[in-house]
């Protein structure tokens, strides 16, 4: 995997990627915050909310509260518009894509199950205007790069109500996907083209708890295990003249370093203030520093998420 930064112009890629952000060049892309519809409408909060009236995939314990006579399904689509500005350059970028597909139902009066597919990370960027010296010469060559793709999360979740107040849940995820990165190097009248197709996959497990302190106060807790995603790479290298003649073409199968996802912990609170009026607040922390990972842009550091 390669990462280039162009100080003259960094822009998003206008594509069918779920992301159109230049920040998606970090790691394996931007984390997708989207879940099912009601959680998305509540600021991505809901670790303490049950699945009694809508499907909640943020905490598998919520499935222990599914009504025995209900079947939930959710299909999501995301449309996003970004305004980007750097120096005197600016542009509007619009992107849209599928965001989730989920199905959940009760097994009996105390347990429920759900199956879902949604993006885990999203990549969609372009980098241009990067100039580097030609070795052994005073001349410069220009580089353009772009990336797209991301990881998908295919997840099976199960929740069980231990009693009227305490619910417990577990989930298992298959993470998989491809990130394509292309690089164009303009050297005088020649173009050196490098395309990397990086495939990653791995399994991840999680667990959650929900506890009702009273009829108006509920607490939630979630944990996701660290995982090392295995990777492989197919690299294509070609060189072109002005007349588009290919003078060299090489295809290589390479191994790439595993990418480590960190331990993730989350805490949630739900306050039922009035009939039909709730307040939800979540806090999540991703412990990236424990992975000891770094790339050309620096060290990976911990992330904190606040949702209200």
mmCIF file with all atom_site columns, C-alpha atoms in Angstrom, residues 148-222:
data_model
loop_
_atom_site.group_PDB
_atom_site.id
_atom_site.type_symbol
_atom_site.label_atom_id
_atom_site.label_alt_id
_atom_site.label_comp_id
_atom_site.label_asym_id
_atom_site.label_entity_id
_atom_site.label_seq_id
_atom_site.pdbx_PDB_ins_code
_atom_site.Cartn_x
_atom_site.Cartn_y
_atom_site.Cartn_z
_atom_site.occupancy
_atom_site.B_iso_or_equiv
_atom_site.pdbx_formal_charge
_atom_site.auth_seq_id
_atom_site.auth_comp_id
_atom_site.auth_asym_id
_atom_site.auth_atom_id
_atom_site.pdbx_PDB_model_num
ATOM 1  C CA . UNK A 1 148 ? -11.641 3.835   -3.753  1.00 0.00 ? 148 UNK A CA 1
ATOM 2  C CA . UNK A 1 149 ? -13.275 0.847   -2.097  1.00 0.00 ? 149 UNK A CA 1
ATOM 3  C CA . UNK A 1 150 ? -13.397 -0.131  1.568   1.00 0.00 ? 150 UNK A CA 1
ATOM 4  C CA . UNK A 1 151 ? -14.293 -2.882  4.009   1.00 0.00 ? 151 UNK A CA 1
ATOM 5  C CA . UNK A 1 152 ? -17.688 -4.562  4.418   1.00 0.00 ? 152 UNK A CA 1
ATOM 6  C CA . UNK A 1 153 ? -19.172 -5.929  7.634   1.00 0.00 ? 153 UNK A CA 1
ATOM 7  C CA . UNK A 1 154 ? -21.349 -9.059  7.380   1.00 0.00 ? 154 UNK A CA 1
ATOM 8  C CA . UNK A 1 155 ? -22.631 -9.554  10.942  1.00 0.00 ? 155 UNK A CA 1
ATOM 9  C CA . UNK A 1 156 ? -24.727 -12.095 12.837  1.00 0.00 ? 156 UNK A CA 1
ATOM 10 C CA . UNK A 1 157 ? -26.079 -10.831 16.190  1.00 0.00 ? 157 UNK A CA 1
ATOM 11 C CA . UNK A 1 158 ? -27.909 -12.573 19.033  1.00 0.00 ? 158 UNK A CA 1
ATOM 12 C CA . UNK A 1 159 ? -29.462 -11.156 22.195  1.00 0.00 ? 159 UNK A CA 1
ATOM 13 C CA . UNK A 1 160 ? -31.016 -12.772 25.276  1.00 0.00 ? 160 UNK A CA 1
ATOM 14 C CA . UNK A 1 161 ? -32.965 -11.295 28.191  1.00 0.00 ? 161 UNK A CA 1
ATOM 15 C CA . UNK A 1 162 ? -31.588 -12.871 31.382  1.00 0.00 ? 162 UNK A CA 1
ATOM 16 C CA . UNK A 1 163 ? -34.433 -11.271 33.348  1.00 0.00 ? 163 UNK A CA 1
ATOM 17 C CA . UNK A 1 164 ? -36.762 -8.297  33.083  1.00 0.00 ? 164 UNK A CA 1
ATOM 18 C CA . UNK A 1 165 ? -33.899 -5.831  33.678  1.00 0.00 ? 165 UNK A CA 1
ATOM 19 C CA . UNK A 1 166 ? -30.715 -7.396  32.273  1.00 0.00 ? 166 UNK A CA 1
ATOM 20 C CA . UNK A 1 167 ? -30.047 -8.351  28.642  1.00 0.00 ? 167 UNK A CA 1
ATOM 21 C CA . UNK A 1 168 ? -26.907 -9.884  27.130  1.00 0.00 ? 168 UNK A CA 1
ATOM 22 C CA . UNK A 1 169 ? -25.824 -10.177 23.481  1.00 0.00 ? 169 UNK A CA 1
ATOM 23 C CA . UNK A 1 170 ? -23.012 -11.339 21.207  1.00 0.00 ? 170 UNK A CA 1
ATOM 24 C CA . UNK A 1 171 ? -22.150 -10.854 17.556  1.00 0.00 ? 171 UNK A CA 1
ATOM 25 C CA . UNK A 1 172 ? -19.724 -12.244 15.007  1.00 0.00 ? 172 UNK A CA 1
ATOM 26 C CA . UNK A 1 173 ? -18.545 -10.283 11.969  1.00 0.00 ? 173 UNK A CA 1
ATOM 27 C CA . UNK A 1 174 ? -16.861 -11.253 8.739   1.00 0.00 ? 174 UNK A CA 1
ATOM 28 C CA . UNK A 1 175 ? -14.890 -8.208  7.597   1.00 0.00 ? 175 UNK A CA 1
ATOM 29 C CA . UNK A 1 176 ? -13.818 -8.225  3.959   1.00 0.00 ? 176 UNK A CA 1
ATOM 30 C CA . UNK A 1 177 ? -13.222 -5.872  1.078   1.00 0.00 ? 177 UNK A CA 1
ATOM 31 C CA . UNK A 1 178 ? -10.911 -4.435  -1.556  1.00 0.00 ? 178 UNK A CA 1
ATOM 32 C CA . UNK A 1 179 ? -9.190  -1.059  -1.671  1.00 0.00 ? 179 UNK A CA 1
ATOM 33 C CA . UNK A 1 180 ? -7.831  0.003   -5.055  1.00 0.00 ? 180 UNK A CA 1
ATOM 34 C CA . UNK A 1 181 ? -5.085  2.620   -5.229  1.00 0.00 ? 181 UNK A CA 1
ATOM 35 C CA . UNK A 1 182 ? -3.778  3.941   -8.544  1.00 0.00 ? 182 UNK A CA 1
ATOM 36 C CA . UNK A 1 183 ? -0.796  6.186   -9.187  1.00 0.00 ? 183 UNK A CA 1
ATOM 37 C CA . UNK A 1 184 ? 0.138   8.096   -12.350 1.00 0.00 ? 184 UNK A CA 1
ATOM 38 C CA . UNK A 1 185 ? 3.713   9.408   -12.623 1.00 0.00 ? 185 UNK A CA 1
ATOM 39 C CA . UNK A 1 186 ? 4.309   11.849  -15.484 1.00 0.00 ? 186 UNK A CA 1
ATOM 40 C CA . UNK A 1 187 ? 7.977   11.752  -16.481 1.00 0.00 ? 187 UNK A CA 1
ATOM 41 C CA . UNK A 1 188 ? 8.630   13.931  -19.521 1.00 0.00 ? 188 UNK A CA 1
ATOM 42 C CA . UNK A 1 189 ? 6.684   12.250  -22.358 1.00 0.00 ? 189 UNK A CA 1
ATOM 43 C CA . UNK A 1 190 ? 6.223   8.976   -20.440 1.00 0.00 ? 190 UNK A CA 1
ATOM 44 C CA . UNK A 1 191 ? 3.571   7.874   -17.958 1.00 0.00 ? 191 UNK A CA 1
ATOM 45 C CA . UNK A 1 192 ? 4.368   5.277   -15.296 1.00 0.00 ? 192 UNK A CA 1
ATOM 46 C CA . UNK A 1 193 ? 1.109   3.699   -14.085 1.00 0.00 ? 193 UNK A CA 1
ATOM 47 C CA . UNK A 1 194 ? 0.946   1.691   -10.840 1.00 0.00 ? 194 UNK A CA 1
ATOM 48 C CA . UNK A 1 195 ? -2.298  0.084   -9.638  1.00 0.00 ? 195 UNK A CA 1
ATOM 49 C CA . UNK A 1 196 ? -2.575  -1.782  -6.329  1.00 0.00 ? 196 UNK A CA 1
ATOM 50 C CA . UNK A 1 197 ? -5.600  -3.944  -5.493  1.00 0.00 ? 197 UNK A CA 1
ATOM 51 C CA . UNK A 1 198 ? -5.406  -4.662  -1.762  1.00 0.00 ? 198 UNK A CA 1
ATOM 52 C CA . UNK A 1 199 ? -7.737  -7.331  -0.344  1.00 0.00 ? 199 UNK A CA 1
ATOM 53 C CA . UNK A 1 200 ? -8.346  -7.674  3.406   1.00 0.00 ? 200 UNK A CA 1
ATOM 54 C CA . UNK A 1 201 ? -10.379 -10.141 5.441   1.00 0.00 ? 201 UNK A CA 1
ATOM 55 C CA . UNK A 1 202 ? -10.823 -11.349 8.999   1.00 0.00 ? 202 UNK A CA 1
ATOM 56 C CA . UNK A 1 203 ? -13.299 -12.300 11.735  1.00 0.00 ? 203 UNK A CA 1
ATOM 57 C CA . UNK A 1 204 ? -14.270 -10.121 14.676  1.00 0.00 ? 204 UNK A CA 1
ATOM 58 C CA . UNK A 1 205 ? -16.403 -10.750 17.747  1.00 0.00 ? 205 UNK A CA 1
ATOM 59 C CA . UNK A 1 206 ? -18.315 -8.478  20.064  1.00 0.00 ? 206 UNK A CA 1
ATOM 60 C CA . UNK A 1 207 ? -20.553 -8.507  23.118  1.00 0.00 ? 207 UNK A CA 1
ATOM 61 C CA . UNK A 1 208 ? -22.957 -6.182  24.867  1.00 0.00 ? 208 UNK A CA 1
ATOM 62 C CA . UNK A 1 209 ? -25.043 -5.626  27.984  1.00 0.00 ? 209 UNK A CA 1
ATOM 63 C CA . UNK A 1 210 ? -28.138 -3.556  28.705  1.00 0.00 ? 210 UNK A CA 1
ATOM 64 C CA . UNK A 1 211 ? -29.508 -2.913  32.184  1.00 0.00 ? 211 UNK A CA 1
ATOM 65 C CA . UNK A 1 212 ? -32.651 -1.052  33.211  1.00 0.00 ? 212 UNK A CA 1
ATOM 66 C CA . UNK A 1 213 ? -31.986 0.846   36.439  1.00 0.00 ? 213 UNK A CA 1
ATOM 67 C CA . UNK A 1 214 ? -35.610 1.936   36.491  1.00 0.00 ? 214 UNK A CA 1
ATOM 68 C CA . UNK A 1 215 ? -38.509 2.466   34.111  1.00 0.00 ? 215 UNK A CA 1
ATOM 69 C CA . UNK A 1 216 ? -36.913 5.737   32.977  1.00 0.00 ? 216 UNK A CA 1
ATOM 70 C CA . UNK A 1 217 ? -33.142 5.012   33.074  1.00 0.00 ? 217 UNK A CA 1
ATOM 71 C CA . UNK A 1 218 ? -31.278 2.369   31.041  1.00 0.00 ? 218 UNK A CA 1
ATOM 72 C CA . UNK A 1 219 ? -27.550 1.687   30.637  1.00 0.00 ? 219 UNK A CA 1
ATOM 73 C CA . UNK A 1 220 ? -25.646 -0.002  27.810  1.00 0.00 ? 220 UNK A CA 1
ATOM 74 C CA . UNK A 1 221 ? -22.140 -1.410  27.365  1.00 0.00 ? 221 UNK A CA 1
ATOM 75 C CA . UNK A 1 222 ? -20.418 -2.891  24.285  1.00 0.00 ? 222 UNK A CA 1
#
